[in-house]
């Protein structure tokens, strides 16, 4: 059974999808032009070593190419890491994205979910999480976190890494939404991968660059065990030609990047303000392009009600450790956001 | 170390690639138009159940949708099948494609290579192969076979399947090159998947439809164990949007299909005839878009010599069970084929 967002294929064609959290600016003109121009390249095999792809990523995140692993979406890297790292346990900070649990189950490793989110303060309780860590574990932290939207700062993560350094753990930080924080210096651990050799950062072009259909994720680590495990578990030509073409364009598309950052700031504030005013709905401050909202109603009831307005939202079923009184909504373009707010008002305020 | 064909990235830009065996007709206009028209779809998640993709494949090969598995290229399906089927041994018919061995090694299963090709008669000795089969094995047969180019007929394969039916084996037939035979009725086992429940047929759009960069392979089987193993081992959104778009176009592109079949017939004959005339080179009759050639020279010497003409060929390094006196050349467009023949002549006849 699938509880992911974005599964619009089960609904009417005109559904407005607040369940998946993708940049609504869509595919940039620059990328469209590059694909059209280079379309014939799909008739030759991609470079099995993905040299140019790795170079493009290396320049974008300012990390040595030798530290980069590429995958068929971030989820490919997460699954392979969990499967192949030599630890028996997988530990996550709940509530979070459900694929970590699925990866653990598939690998046969023991799965521990540590409910570390303080819903009153809207922060993760790092010292509580810290105190519960099993040694010999793969620890997965989604930062900023899905579905809470909140980001843990670099200082706290660095402290955490130091605290657990003798426990023989790998720490995977999934930064799929990092660019939306508009403050990578404060939150991203990419530049700490040289300092902590048990650290793995995972990124993707899916969310911020609005390209879930292109399937491109990447991992960053200075760890030999990890990098070798990833090389050995990769299949030849895992990444398609269009993803390679995209990497040459999107990371330098400053216009798209700036426009996206302007949009996210404006619309996050707009949504927060307006949902706050709706009786029975409590939005959480977010560092992301989605918002966790607490309600005094059951999420399945809210989901059903909004479907009458052709609006699809995300309910807690797809997450690990989230109660039924929460919904998650994407931040979209102004026009769509107004539709969501109006639907909530009509249904629950009048 | 990579010994695959098509790794033109290590060479000069103007290299003529006879090492990878891809339809030289390239990307069809219909597919180009479809991609341009539907490019915005890459900003939404693919259908996680791939319903339309499976429908398109189902119509093309005339098999029930429930029997279809999709993968990120055929190699993805092969790796996952070998990893997840409940057998301890992997048995192949040599010489053949090297990825089967790699898949076996990665899975930790025992690998048996049975040298069954009769180089004098240019056929596989099925009764020899048959007599060597270990029970409890995954048997992989590439048909038509890479690199020998020869196809085993349906009758012989059916007899083989009947003979080994009590040995508790799965039989995977990799039909990546099947459309090039121009005689699927005679060679393809797709329509036998209902009859033999231990049979798995694998196909891809890579070779015949000239789309190695799009990454789309599929498996056909009526076996529950296999189909469940494939579903459980798949990662969400394994297949990219462009592959889904392609499936709606290429299988109905009769013009492209007919043109390709006409080309392959003409050029295979042309190459066979001309290489036959070159002293010291013995081409094998082929059912495919590539040709095995025996020579009295060492293949590495031939490879080096042809690189002076900017021609890249395939040597036996990338195959299981092929001696140094063989080379494999792709069948390309007439202009390129003439260049290869002329280079061989200049280098070895004058």
XYZ file of C-alpha atoms in Angstrom:
700
model
C 0.000 0.000 0.000
C 1.316 3.404 -0.914
C 1.001 6.318 1.498
C 3.253 8.712 -0.308
C 2.281 12.168 -1.369
C 1.940 13.108 -4.974
C -0.111 10.084 -5.924
C -2.474 12.203 -7.978
C -3.001 9.299 -10.374
C -5.840 7.999 -8.226
C -7.780 11.248 -8.495
C -9.464 13.606 -10.893
C -7.228 15.326 -13.424
C -7.856 18.760 -11.968
C -6.794 17.902 -8.452
C -4.592 20.495 -6.736
C -1.807 18.511 -5.157
C -0.885 19.777 -1.663
C 0.289 16.281 -0.747
C 3.655 16.377 -2.505
C 6.107 19.127 -1.718
C 7.681 20.105 -4.983
C 8.794 23.575 -6.038
C 5.779 24.926 -7.982
C 8.036 26.906 -10.338
C 8.325 23.618 -12.204
C 10.813 22.930 -14.955
C 12.985 25.933 -15.797
C 13.171 27.226 -19.349
C 16.921 26.681 -19.296
C 16.480 22.999 -18.524
C 13.775 22.583 -21.156
C 16.059 24.115 -23.759
C 18.991 21.937 -22.712
C 16.917 18.774 -22.960
C 15.577 19.688 -26.377
C 19.049 20.586 -27.594
C 20.729 17.448 -26.268
C 17.878 14.967 -26.719
C 19.864 12.797 -29.161
C 22.254 11.882 -26.365
C 19.634 9.502 -24.985
C 20.588 7.145 -27.809
C 24.065 6.620 -26.377
C 24.939 4.990 -23.067
C 25.529 7.401 -20.180
C 29.125 7.560 -18.946
C 29.274 4.535 -16.646
C 31.557 6.515 -14.319
C 29.357 9.633 -14.400
C 32.379 11.926 -14.436
C 30.668 15.042 -15.721
C 27.661 14.513 -13.480
C 29.940 14.245 -10.454
C 31.883 17.322 -11.564
C 28.685 19.341 -11.794
C 27.575 18.269 -8.319
C 31.070 18.835 -6.951
C 31.063 22.458 -8.131
C 27.562 23.114 -6.828
C 28.167 21.938 -3.273
C 31.889 22.698 -3.199
C 33.035 19.227 -2.227
C 35.733 17.051 -3.748
C 34.431 14.778 -6.496
C 35.860 11.685 -4.810
C 33.376 12.189 -1.961
C 30.332 12.069 -4.242
C 28.048 9.090 -4.851
C 25.170 9.310 -7.322
C 21.850 7.487 -7.274
C 18.515 7.010 -8.981
C 16.880 9.503 -6.604
C 17.822 10.033 -2.940
C 15.775 6.987 -1.983
C 18.127 4.744 -3.998
C 21.085 5.985 -1.948
C 19.197 5.622 1.348
C 18.174 2.024 0.565
C 21.651 1.016 -0.550
C 23.302 2.692 2.438
C 20.998 0.964 4.926
C 21.410 -2.365 3.135
C 25.185 -2.267 2.858
C 26.623 -0.430 5.855
C 28.000 -2.936 8.378
C 25.636 -2.090 11.278
C 22.764 -4.079 12.762
C 20.432 -1.244 13.807
C 18.690 1.652 12.122
C 17.703 4.530 14.406
C 15.499 7.422 13.394
C 14.226 10.605 14.971
C 10.427 10.533 14.848
C 8.175 11.742 13.401
C 9.741 11.478 9.989
C 9.631 10.219 6.404
C 8.462 6.584 6.180
C 11.028 5.343 3.654
C 13.714 5.001 6.344
C 11.595 2.382 8.047
C 10.961 0.591 4.768
C 14.685 0.576 3.981
C 15.414 -0.911 7.417
C 12.743 -3.572 7.042
C 14.009 -4.562 3.613
C 17.557 -4.905 4.926
C 16.438 -7.085 7.826
C 18.030 -4.696 10.346
C 16.438 -3.774 13.652
C 14.546 -0.513 13.523
C 14.303 1.973 16.379
C 12.097 5.005 16.253
C 12.881 7.638 18.858
C 10.039 10.123 19.366
C 12.188 13.211 19.836
C 10.032 16.035 18.589
C 8.755 18.527 21.111
C 5.474 19.558 19.538
C 5.015 22.445 21.966
C 8.333 24.068 21.263
C 8.495 22.984 17.602
C 12.041 21.641 17.995
C 13.777 18.292 18.141
C 15.059 17.410 21.599
C 18.604 16.492 20.648
C 19.730 15.474 24.134
C 16.803 13.072 24.474
C 17.616 11.594 21.047
C 21.275 11.432 21.981
C 20.573 9.503 25.182
C 18.647 6.829 23.302
C 21.205 5.980 20.626
C 22.170 2.318 20.370
C 25.770 1.665 19.474
C 26.524 0.001 16.142
C 23.669 1.867 14.421
C 22.861 3.683 11.242
C 21.283 6.907 12.479
C 19.081 8.743 9.989
C 18.151 12.372 10.484
C 16.002 14.214 7.967
C 17.070 17.864 8.034
C 14.996 19.949 7.534
C 12.633 17.290 8.735
C 9.692 15.906 6.819
C 6.871 16.294 7.927
C 7.598 18.758 10.750
C 9.331 21.266 8.467
C 11.805 22.300 11.113
C 15.578 22.363 10.617
C 18.200 21.490 13.207
C 21.147 23.872 13.192
C 24.698 22.859 12.409
C 25.909 23.559 15.914
C 23.474 21.079 17.475
C 24.264 18.439 14.879
C 28.002 18.914 15.369
C 27.566 18.521 19.125
C 25.523 15.384 18.537
C 28.182 13.909 16.258
C 30.844 14.576 18.888
C 28.737 13.047 21.662
C 28.174 9.776 19.856
C 31.598 9.464 18.308
C 32.554 6.403 20.368
C 29.389 4.460 19.619
C 30.496 3.051 16.246
C 27.609 4.617 14.339
C 27.120 6.091 10.897
C 25.010 9.263 10.749
C 23.033 9.853 7.575
C 21.596 13.336 7.215
C 18.952 13.559 4.523
C 19.067 17.133 3.249
C 16.497 16.679 0.463
C 14.830 19.980 1.418
C 17.933 21.927 2.455
C 17.843 24.625 -0.231
C 14.393 25.712 0.919
C 15.819 26.902 4.257
C 17.542 29.711 2.313
C 20.261 29.425 4.930
C 22.496 26.492 4.151
C 25.378 27.951 6.144
C 23.305 27.648 9.275
C 21.834 24.187 8.681
C 23.724 22.090 6.128
C 26.345 19.563 7.201
C 27.843 19.115 3.730
C 31.024 20.947 4.665
C 31.431 18.830 7.806
C 31.821 15.600 5.817
C 35.574 16.037 5.841
C 35.690 16.510 9.581
C 33.409 13.615 10.576
C 34.229 10.459 8.741
C 31.100 8.689 9.977
C 28.894 11.376 8.418
C 26.930 10.930 5.189
C 24.860 13.733 3.696
C 22.224 12.948 1.094
C 20.753 15.445 -1.350
C 18.451 15.356 -4.376
C 17.236 17.622 -7.153
C 13.670 16.369 -6.598
C 12.219 19.005 -4.294
C 13.956 22.353 -4.735
C 14.613 22.002 -8.448
C 11.125 20.609 -8.976
C 12.279 17.423 -10.706
C 10.795 14.323 -9.047
C 10.458 12.659 -12.441
C 14.142 13.002 -13.373
C 15.444 10.739 -10.547
C 18.691 12.234 -9.343
C 20.022 12.004 -5.814
C 23.557 12.171 -4.471
C 25.487 11.341 -1.347
C 28.519 13.063 0.193
C 30.965 11.325 2.490
C 34.664 11.017 3.158
C 34.167 7.510 4.494
C 35.888 4.725 2.575
C 33.563 1.982 3.841
C 30.541 3.945 2.702
C 31.970 5.015 -0.638
C 33.085 1.478 -1.459
C 29.759 -0.003 -0.348
C 27.975 2.412 -2.643
C 30.231 1.645 -5.570
C 29.854 -2.099 -5.089
C 26.085 -1.948 -4.748
C 25.491 0.305 -7.732
C 24.183 -1.130 -10.963
C 25.684 0.012 -14.247
C 23.959 3.084 -15.746
C 21.798 3.742 -12.698
C 21.279 7.353 -13.744
C 19.494 8.344 -16.915
C 20.771 10.788 -19.520
C 18.226 13.509 -18.746
C 19.404 13.653 -15.139
C 22.970 14.062 -16.411
C 21.851 16.859 -18.733
C 19.951 18.545 -15.879
C 23.058 18.598 -13.699
C 24.812 20.767 -16.270
C 22.073 23.388 -16.119
C 20.068 23.609 -12.909
C 22.882 24.199 -10.431
C 23.954 27.327 -12.325
C 20.455 28.603 -12.928
C 20.704 31.465 -10.442
C 17.547 33.076 -11.717
C 15.517 29.951 -10.880
C 17.268 29.590 -7.525
C 16.633 33.213 -6.522
C 13.035 33.154 -7.716
C 12.441 29.980 -5.714
C 13.889 31.498 -2.561
C 11.792 34.650 -2.935
C 8.667 32.546 -3.508
C 9.263 30.277 -0.512
C 9.756 33.187 1.898
C 6.637 35.024 0.776
C 4.317 32.066 0.555
C 5.410 30.408 3.801
C 4.559 33.599 5.675
C 1.284 33.974 3.796
C 0.202 30.415 4.598
C 1.261 30.606 8.237
C -0.636 33.820 8.819
C -3.790 32.689 7.112
C -3.987 29.171 8.521
C -3.382 30.616 12.015
C -6.621 32.536 11.672
C -8.714 29.432 10.974
C -10.400 28.107 14.084
C -9.251 24.666 15.117
C -6.061 24.723 12.993
C -2.600 25.376 14.385
C 0.209 25.713 11.825
C 3.828 25.107 12.778
C 6.599 27.469 11.746
C 8.590 25.824 8.962
C 11.995 26.019 7.263
C 10.579 24.218 4.276
C 8.104 24.266 1.434
C 5.510 22.417 3.480
C 3.784 22.999 6.777
C 2.673 20.734 9.559
C -0.749 21.730 10.864
C -2.369 20.459 14.058
C -6.108 20.291 14.178
C -8.856 19.380 16.598
C -10.349 17.294 13.785
C -9.247 13.904 12.531
C -6.900 14.155 9.554
C -8.854 11.644 7.479
C -11.976 13.736 7.973
C -10.106 16.859 6.825
C -8.672 14.990 3.839
C -12.136 13.873 2.724
C -13.612 17.339 3.203
C -10.914 18.983 1.094
C -11.247 16.447 -1.710
C -14.687 17.999 -2.367
C -12.729 21.149 -3.307
C -10.396 19.062 -5.475
C -7.606 19.553 -2.985
C -5.337 16.672 -1.959
C -3.426 16.966 1.336
C -1.102 14.620 3.211
C -2.279 12.732 6.279
C -0.032 11.012 8.882
C -0.381 7.505 7.455
C 2.754 7.899 5.386
C 4.914 8.967 8.341
C 6.553 7.258 11.237
C 5.318 8.544 14.614
C 2.687 11.170 13.871
C -0.776 11.226 15.455
C -4.080 11.514 13.609
C -4.564 15.170 14.467
C -1.964 16.369 12.027
C -2.028 17.186 8.374
C 0.817 18.288 6.125
C 0.250 20.786 3.339
C 2.657 21.859 0.646
C 3.419 25.521 0.073
C 2.419 26.219 -3.495
C 1.907 29.233 -5.738
C -0.243 32.080 -4.365
C -3.301 31.148 -6.394
C -3.340 27.548 -5.152
C -2.523 28.596 -1.587
C -5.574 30.888 -1.581
C -7.716 27.987 -2.784
C -6.567 25.843 0.134
C -7.167 28.612 2.669
C -10.623 29.335 1.244
C -11.541 25.666 1.259
C -10.475 25.318 4.913
C -12.476 28.447 5.782
C -15.621 27.380 3.920
C -15.533 23.919 5.361
C -14.530 24.566 8.930
C -15.403 28.191 9.794
C -18.807 28.855 8.353
C 37.099 -1.689 -13.898
C 34.578 -1.278 -16.661
C 34.692 -3.538 -19.713
C 31.367 -2.581 -21.172
C 30.851 -1.311 -24.654
C 29.772 2.225 -25.362
C 32.284 3.797 -23.030
C 33.138 6.429 -25.582
C 33.789 8.945 -22.801
C 37.392 7.803 -22.586
C 38.054 8.600 -26.242
C 38.083 11.369 -28.788
C 34.756 13.043 -29.542
C 34.730 11.787 -33.104
C 35.108 8.136 -32.282
C 32.841 5.749 -34.200
C 31.435 3.414 -31.615
C 31.262 -0.188 -32.821
C 31.567 -1.370 -29.232
C 27.985 -0.750 -28.159
C 25.157 -2.324 -30.101
C 22.446 0.289 -30.281
C 20.040 0.902 -33.169
C 21.751 3.642 -35.218
C 18.400 5.132 -36.234
C 18.599 6.885 -32.868
C 15.736 8.751 -31.234
C 12.602 8.809 -33.362
C 10.936 12.112 -34.248
C 7.752 10.897 -32.595
C 9.539 10.360 -29.299
C 11.298 13.704 -29.515
C 7.974 15.437 -30.056
C 6.339 13.571 -27.184
C 9.135 14.511 -24.800
C 9.006 18.170 -25.812
C 5.231 18.221 -25.511
C 5.095 16.500 -22.120
C 8.315 17.861 -20.587
C 6.461 19.610 -17.727
C 5.447 16.216 -16.362
C 8.969 15.774 -15.008
C 7.976 18.214 -12.242
C 5.435 15.755 -10.818
C 6.163 12.368 -9.275
C 5.746 9.399 -11.626
C 2.833 7.109 -10.775
C 4.350 4.933 -8.034
C 2.371 1.952 -9.402
C 3.349 2.666 -13.034
C -0.094 1.713 -14.286
C 0.083 3.421 -17.668
C 3.633 2.234 -18.245
C 2.591 -1.359 -17.556
C -0.469 -0.957 -19.788
C 1.714 0.220 -22.649
C 4.101 -2.706 -22.256
C 1.182 -5.120 -21.855
C -0.301 -4.056 -25.196
C 3.044 -4.206 -26.970
C 3.932 -7.759 -25.961
C 0.375 -9.009 -25.575
C 0.731 -10.222 -22.014
C -1.466 -9.572 -18.998
C -0.414 -6.514 -16.999
C -0.211 -8.507 -13.771
C 2.717 -10.442 -15.243
C 4.807 -7.331 -15.858
C 7.610 -5.987 -13.675
C 9.371 -2.738 -14.552
C 12.946 -1.718 -13.827
C 15.596 0.942 -14.246
C 17.008 -0.834 -17.305
C 17.094 -4.620 -17.816
C 20.178 -4.833 -15.630
C 18.155 -3.620 -12.629
C 15.734 -6.520 -13.081
C 18.524 -9.050 -13.565
C 20.338 -7.918 -10.408
C 17.187 -7.940 -8.309
C 16.074 -11.319 -9.642
C 19.441 -12.933 -8.890
C 19.564 -11.299 -5.458
C 16.053 -12.202 -4.391
C 15.102 -15.532 -5.942
C 15.424 -18.334 -3.358
C 18.136 -20.334 -5.110
C 21.779 -20.837 -4.223
C 23.302 -21.175 -7.682
C 23.484 -19.077 -10.817
C 24.167 -20.991 -14.025
C 24.925 -19.397 -17.375
C 25.533 -20.545 -20.904
C 28.949 -19.252 -21.985
C 30.157 -17.189 -23.695
C 27.810 -14.437 -22.673
C 27.212 -10.970 -21.250
C 29.326 -10.315 -18.134
C 26.664 -8.696 -15.961
C 25.165 -12.079 -15.039
C 28.399 -13.003 -13.339
C 28.532 -9.647 -11.562
C 24.956 -10.067 -10.352
C 25.801 -13.529 -9.010
C 28.928 -12.285 -7.251
C 27.058 -9.403 -5.636
C 24.378 -11.766 -4.365
C 26.938 -14.132 -2.862
C 25.518 -17.062 -4.843
C 27.653 -19.742 -6.476
C 28.300 -19.097 -10.134
C 28.614 -21.768 -12.812
C 29.615 -21.018 -16.343
C 28.848 -23.783 -18.823
C 30.791 -23.428 -22.081
C 28.033 -24.609 -24.410
C 28.706 -22.798 -27.633
C 29.814 -24.823 -30.593
C 32.007 -22.343 -32.449
C 32.236 -24.544 -35.507
C 28.517 -24.926 -35.991
C 27.612 -21.484 -34.607
C 24.969 -22.941 -32.307
C 24.488 -23.573 -28.618
C 24.650 -27.228 -27.651
C 21.446 -27.421 -25.626
C 21.807 -31.050 -24.614
C 25.299 -30.428 -23.267
C 24.013 -27.412 -21.334
C 21.044 -29.409 -20.122
C 23.222 -32.210 -18.781
C 25.254 -29.786 -16.674
C 22.401 -28.005 -14.862
C 22.600 -28.017 -11.061
C 19.284 -28.301 -9.276
C 18.138 -25.298 -7.219
C 19.622 -22.830 -9.706
C 18.822 -19.581 -11.412
C 19.607 -20.311 -15.057
C 20.277 -17.301 -17.257
C 20.119 -17.544 -21.035
C 20.716 -14.527 -23.224
C 18.630 -14.985 -26.378
C 19.688 -13.887 -28.928
C 23.001 -14.242 -27.211
C 25.503 -11.485 -26.652
C 28.260 -11.675 -27.953
C 27.705 -14.615 -30.315
C 24.664 -13.050 -31.985
C 22.914 -16.360 -32.443
C 19.331 -17.054 -31.321
C 18.027 -20.315 -29.901
C 14.617 -21.269 -31.261
C 11.511 -21.594 -29.165
C 11.238 -25.311 -29.743
C 14.677 -26.016 -28.271
C 14.014 -23.741 -25.315
C 10.650 -25.378 -24.656
C 12.274 -28.793 -24.719
C 14.949 -27.544 -22.313
C 12.307 -26.172 -19.930
C 10.494 -29.504 -19.969
C 13.701 -31.469 -19.383
C 14.712 -29.528 -16.299
C 11.259 -29.114 -14.830
C 11.958 -31.301 -11.795
C 15.200 -29.584 -10.852
C 13.625 -26.686 -8.925
C 15.182 -24.014 -11.118
C 14.128 -20.615 -12.387
C 14.992 -19.873 -16.006
C 15.639 -16.252 -16.923
C 15.726 -15.524 -20.635
C 17.215 -12.159 -21.434
C 15.598 -11.042 -24.701
C 17.212 -7.597 -24.809
C 17.971 -8.047 -28.525
C 14.877 -10.035 -29.517
C 13.304 -7.489 -31.886
C 16.435 -7.535 -34.060
C 15.777 -11.163 -35.028
C 12.750 -9.898 -37.028
C 11.184 -13.229 -36.133
C 9.860 -13.133 -32.608
C 7.403 -15.967 -33.285
C 10.303 -18.268 -33.873
C 12.540 -17.196 -30.993
C 10.724 -15.311 -28.227
C 9.488 -17.111 -25.123
C 7.235 -14.262 -23.955
C 4.071 -16.177 -24.798
C 5.318 -19.258 -22.932
C 5.379 -17.426 -19.589
C 1.864 -18.621 -18.867
C 2.755 -22.199 -19.581
C 6.001 -22.385 -17.605
C 5.707 -20.838 -14.226
C 9.442 -21.016 -13.578
C 10.119 -18.887 -16.659
C 11.073 -15.202 -16.574
C 11.611 -13.206 -19.743
C 13.447 -9.895 -19.585
C 13.263 -7.159 -22.196
C 14.438 -3.560 -22.579
C 13.968 -0.582 -24.868
C 17.726 0.022 -24.792
C 18.895 -1.750 -27.934
C 16.162 -1.943 -30.550
C 14.557 1.385 -29.722
C 17.978 3.002 -29.408
C 17.410 4.359 -25.905
C 20.218 3.288 -23.545
C 20.016 6.641 -21.779
C 16.321 6.385 -20.914
C 16.702 3.337 -18.607
C 13.694 1.141 -19.142
C 13.628 -2.621 -18.804
C 10.803 -5.006 -17.983
C 10.259 -8.567 -16.869
C 7.470 -11.002 -17.714
C 6.498 -13.910 -15.512
C 3.456 -15.699 -14.155
C 5.397 -16.734 -11.068
C 4.159 -15.381 -7.756
C 7.472 -15.819 -5.959
C 9.245 -13.832 -8.643
C 6.614 -11.131 -8.958
C 6.468 -10.625 -5.195
C 10.254 -10.625 -4.878
C 10.409 -7.932 -7.537
C 7.746 -5.812 -5.900
C 9.386 -6.098 -2.495
C 12.846 -5.261 -3.808
C 11.775 -2.286 -5.889
C 12.409 1.220 -4.658
C 9.714 3.853 -5.036
C 9.859 5.758 -8.349
C 12.528 3.517 -9.868
C 11.565 4.610 -13.371
C 11.887 8.154 -14.591
C 9.197 10.197 -16.321
C 10.874 10.202 -19.741
C 10.846 6.401 -19.797
C 7.131 6.486 -19.016
C 6.551 8.985 -21.821
C 8.597 6.841 -24.225
C 6.441 3.799 -23.506
C 3.410 5.640 -24.835
C 5.102 6.318 -28.163
C 7.801 3.884 -29.230
C 5.827 0.643 -29.128
C 3.306 2.042 -31.630
C 5.883 3.671 -33.844
C 5.514 1.174 -36.695
C 7.471 3.347 -39.073
C 10.515 3.245 -36.790
C 10.078 -0.469 -36.186
C 9.833 -1.294 -39.901
C 12.716 0.967 -40.815
C 14.844 -0.695 -38.153
C 14.029 -4.179 -39.405
C 14.818 -3.227 -42.989
C 18.113 -1.679 -41.918
C 19.189 -4.659 -39.823
C 18.554 -7.150 -42.630
C 20.445 -5.137 -45.226
C 23.383 -4.171 -43.083
C 23.896 -7.550 -41.454
C 24.252 -9.125 -44.890
C 26.502 -6.323 -46.077
C 28.817 -6.701 -43.106
C 28.910 -10.483 -43.255
C 29.782 -10.494 -46.917
C 32.477 -7.873 -46.661
C 34.177 -9.090 -43.511
C 34.221 -12.624 -44.976
C 36.441 -11.313 -47.725
C 39.076 -9.942 -45.375
C 41.952 -12.351 -44.867
C 42.290 -13.637 -41.330
C 38.793 -12.606 -40.279
C 35.885 -15.010 -39.961
C 32.472 -13.458 -39.230
C 29.678 -15.500 -37.635
C 26.127 -15.438 -38.961
C 24.044 -13.380 -36.573
C 20.399 -12.815 -35.594
C 21.350 -9.504 -34.052
C 22.703 -6.039 -34.614
C 26.213 -7.131 -33.820
C 28.582 -9.732 -35.157
C 31.141 -11.986 -33.572
C 34.310 -12.180 -35.636
C 37.116 -14.677 -35.188
C 40.574 -13.616 -36.178
C 44.052 -15.042 -36.335
C 45.198 -11.872 -34.575
C 44.901 -10.975 -30.913
C 41.792 -8.874 -30.211
C 43.717 -6.262 -28.231
C 46.024 -5.773 -31.190
C 43.019 -5.342 -33.500
C 41.403 -2.910 -31.058
C 44.545 -0.780 -30.956
C 44.934 -0.831 -34.725
C 41.352 0.316 -35.314
C 41.607 3.117 -32.776
C 44.011 4.780 -35.220
C 40.990 5.018 -37.542
C 38.870 6.406 -34.692
C 36.979 3.139 -34.523
C 36.147 1.513 -31.184
C 35.329 -2.221 -31.150
C 34.535 -4.670 -28.389
C 37.103 -7.183 -27.175
C 36.382 -10.323 -25.098
C 37.359 -8.781 -21.757
C 33.787 -7.824 -20.999
C 32.417 -11.308 -21.624
C 32.349 -14.556 -19.744
C 34.083 -17.389 -21.583
C 35.414 -15.912 -24.815
C 38.984 -16.314 -26.039
C 41.340 -13.570 -27.180
C 40.879 -14.294 -30.866
C 37.428 -12.817 -31.021
C 36.114 -9.331 -31.499
C 32.522 -8.115 -31.510
C 31.436 -5.344 -33.828
C 28.120 -3.553 -33.914
C 26.118 -3.311 -37.123
C 25.720 0.389 -37.793
C 24.566 2.619 -40.622
C 26.035 1.945 -44.077
C 28.475 4.841 -43.963
C 29.984 3.717 -40.649
C 30.008 0.065 -41.690
C 32.042 0.970 -44.768
C 34.510 2.834 -42.577
C 35.018 -0.272 -40.428
C 35.459 -2.532 -43.451
C 37.898 -0.119 -45.061
C 39.891 0.205 -41.851
C 40.132 -3.581 -41.518
C 41.200 -3.822 -45.142
C 43.819 -1.076 -44.928
C 45.239 -2.408 -41.723
C 45.227 -6.121 -42.328
C 45.133 -6.712 -46.101
C 47.568 -4.315 -47.611
